[in-house]
Amino acid sequence: MRTLFIDREVLSYDEVKKIADSLLAQTPIRPKLGIICGSGLGALADIVEDRTVIPYEKIPGFPVSTVPGHEGKLVIGKLKGKEVVLMQGRAHCYEGYPPQKIAVPVRTMKMMGVQILFVTCAAGGINDSYQVGDIMIIRDHINLAGFAGINPLVGMNDNRFGERFPPMSDAYDRQIRALAKAEAKRMGLDPFVREGVYSMMVGPNFETVTECRLLRLVGADATGMSTVPEVLVARHCGMRVFAMGLISNLVISEYDVDEKANHEEVLETGQKRSKDLQNLVAAMVEKLDLA
Ligand SMILES: O=P(O)(O)O[C@H]1O[C@H](CO)[C@@H](O)[C@H]1O
């Protein structure tokens, strides 16, 4: 087979299957729902019951998280009686992982039986009307990293994972977004819940003022350094996807001001909103049809 330089990072179908089988051998749970926890949002794992916890280091082929606020554990168990697999923390491209490596946990979840993926992240608010602590349901994304060739689907395509040219115009499931809005309203969270467009740059630096202004101009409501690779891979392999970003800080879009974006604020906001996020996810999972 012709080799592209990134092929050494792409685990084959059989290799991913082997990881999935070894995880399933460690638990009686057969998850249909996968959840990825973003920066400071790992407390979502606290609402998972009957759990088996496996550190990423113990899963051959998994990228290991190296950033504060990402525990780096796979939690398999039950949430509101539904069988789930939850990633307590993720790896990012800026940690040195090629996006093809970020694909591994998502494809593993698919092979474990996951049909629906919930992706969460912390994000900097760009939209002028957003406030710190808002929850943004992601309606669409701009893959700015992709504009620079950073895309987990680059490389030889194995049709057993998914098709060569997957559509992405319907990446974020309309029905699940409607469910999220309905549940948020029922719980009185609607004043903090928005729906918007997420943009991804690789990071690890936060944006310059002019980059923030550019992102606003092209229609981004919030920005971060994750989520998009996972969503691309999940859609490629036919999962339904729901994603939401916690607006953990507001981007700095004025020149010559003293405020600076920082990871500590990102983690603090996550802590403050963790109960609301837990409740929203739990309410949604309770209502999800996971046949
Ligand atoms: O996207 P998550 O993993 O939530 O984390 C976000 O928070 C970190 C920056 O504070 C970056 O990793 C950014 O992507």
GROMACS .gro file of N, CA, C and O in nm, residues 2 23 29 35 47 72 101 123-124 128 134 164-165 182 185 206 220 228-229 245 270 278 282 284 286:
model
  100
    2ARG      N    1   0.048   0.227  -0.079
    2ARG     CA    2   0.126   0.350  -0.082
    2ARG      C    3   0.122   0.414   0.057
    2ARG      O    4   0.019   0.416   0.122
   23LEU      N    5  -1.105  -0.336   2.583
   23LEU     CA    6  -1.181  -0.255   2.680
   23LEU      C    7  -1.312  -0.325   2.718
   23LEU      O    8  -1.349  -0.331   2.836
   29ILE      N    9  -2.041  -0.355   3.072
   29ILE     CA   10  -2.117  -0.245   3.009
   29ILE      C   11  -2.097  -0.249   2.858
   29ILE      O   12  -1.987  -0.272   2.808
   35ILE      N   13  -1.903   1.018   2.569
   35ILE     CA   14  -1.898   1.157   2.614
   35ILE      C   15  -1.750   1.196   2.626
   35ILE      O   16  -1.671   1.121   2.684
   47ILE      N   17  -2.105   1.164   3.770
   47ILE     CA   18  -2.244   1.116   3.768
   47ILE      C   19  -2.255   0.978   3.699
   47ILE      O   20  -2.364   0.928   3.681
   72GLY      N   21  -0.736   1.228   3.205
   72GLY     CA   22  -0.678   1.121   3.124
   72GLY      C   23  -0.726   0.983   3.167
   72GLY      O   24  -0.646   0.890   3.181
  101LYS      N   25  -0.403   1.080   1.547
  101LYS     CA   26  -0.393   1.013   1.677
  101LYS      C   27  -0.515   1.049   1.764
  101LYS      O   28  -0.563   0.967   1.843
  123ALA      N   29  -1.434   2.714   2.582
  123ALA     CA   30  -1.409   2.797   2.463
  123ALA      C   31  -1.410   2.944   2.500
  123ALA      O   32  -1.477   2.985   2.596
  124GLY      N   33  -1.337   3.022   2.424
  124GLY     CA   34  -1.334   3.166   2.445
  124GLY      C   35  -1.449   3.230   2.369
  124GLY      O   36  -1.469   3.204   2.251
  128ASP      N   37  -2.020   3.918   2.088
  128ASP     CA   38  -2.030   4.029   2.185
  128ASP      C   39  -2.136   4.008   2.292
  128ASP      O   40  -2.125   4.063   2.401
  134ASP      N   41  -2.161   3.114   3.007
  134ASP     CA   42  -2.265   3.071   2.913
  134ASP      C   43  -2.230   2.932   2.859
  134ASP      O   44  -2.112   2.894   2.853
  164ARG      N   45  -1.474   0.813   0.183
  164ARG     CA   46  -1.362   0.904   0.154
  164ARG      C   47  -1.401   1.051   0.171
  164ARG      O   48  -1.325   1.132   0.225
  165PHE      N   49  -1.521   1.087   0.121
  165PHE     CA   50  -1.561   1.228   0.120
  165PHE      C   51  -1.687   1.248   0.205
  165PHE      O   52  -1.797   1.263   0.151
  182ALA      N   53  -3.455   2.226   2.478
  182ALA     CA   54  -3.579   2.201   2.554
  182ALA      C   55  -3.547   2.169   2.700
  182ALA      O   56  -3.611   2.222   2.793
  185LYS      N   57  -3.429   2.474   2.891
  185LYS     CA   58  -3.541   2.562   2.923
  185LYS      C   59  -3.618   2.508   3.043
  185LYS      O   60  -3.648   2.581   3.138
  206PHE      N   61  -0.309   3.146   2.308
  206PHE     CA   62  -0.439   3.209   2.287
  206PHE      C   63  -0.423   3.308   2.170
  206PHE      O   64  -0.310   3.344   2.132
  220ALA      N   65  -1.753   3.323   1.361
  220ALA     CA   66  -1.736   3.236   1.478
  220ALA      C   67  -1.793   3.306   1.603
  220ALA      O   68  -1.776   3.426   1.620
  228VAL      N   69  -1.314   1.984   1.703
  228VAL     CA   70  -1.335   1.962   1.559
  228VAL      C   71  -1.276   1.828   1.511
  228VAL      O   72  -1.346   1.753   1.442
  229PRO      N   73  -1.152   1.792   1.547
  229PRO     CA   74  -1.102   1.663   1.499
  229PRO      C   75  -1.192   1.546   1.542
  229PRO      O   76  -1.220   1.455   1.463
  245GLY      N   77  -1.994   2.400   2.414
  245GLY     CA   78  -1.876   2.465   2.470
  245GLY      C   79  -1.916   2.552   2.587
  245GLY      O   80  -2.015   2.625   2.580
  270GLY      N   81  -1.505   2.630   3.457
  270GLY     CA   82  -1.552   2.491   3.449
  270GLY      C   83  -1.603   2.444   3.583
  270GLY      O   84  -1.709   2.382   3.592
  278GLN      N   85  -2.349   1.899   3.451
  278GLN     CA   86  -2.385   1.762   3.490
  278GLN      C   87  -2.536   1.743   3.476
  278GLN      O   88  -2.582   1.644   3.420
  282ALA      N   89  -2.720   1.495   3.219
  282ALA     CA   90  -2.800   1.386   3.276
  282ALA      C   91  -2.944   1.391   3.224
  282ALA      O   92  -3.000   1.288   3.185
  284MET      N   93  -3.050   1.521   2.949
  284MET     CA   94  -3.055   1.484   2.806
  284MET      C   95  -3.041   1.334   2.788
  284MET      O   96  -3.113   1.272   2.710
  286GLU      N   97  -3.116   1.099   2.990
  286GLU     CA   98  -3.238   1.031   3.035
  286GLU      C   99  -3.340   1.024   2.921
  286GLU      O  100  -3.408   0.924   2.903
   0.00000   0.00000   0.00000
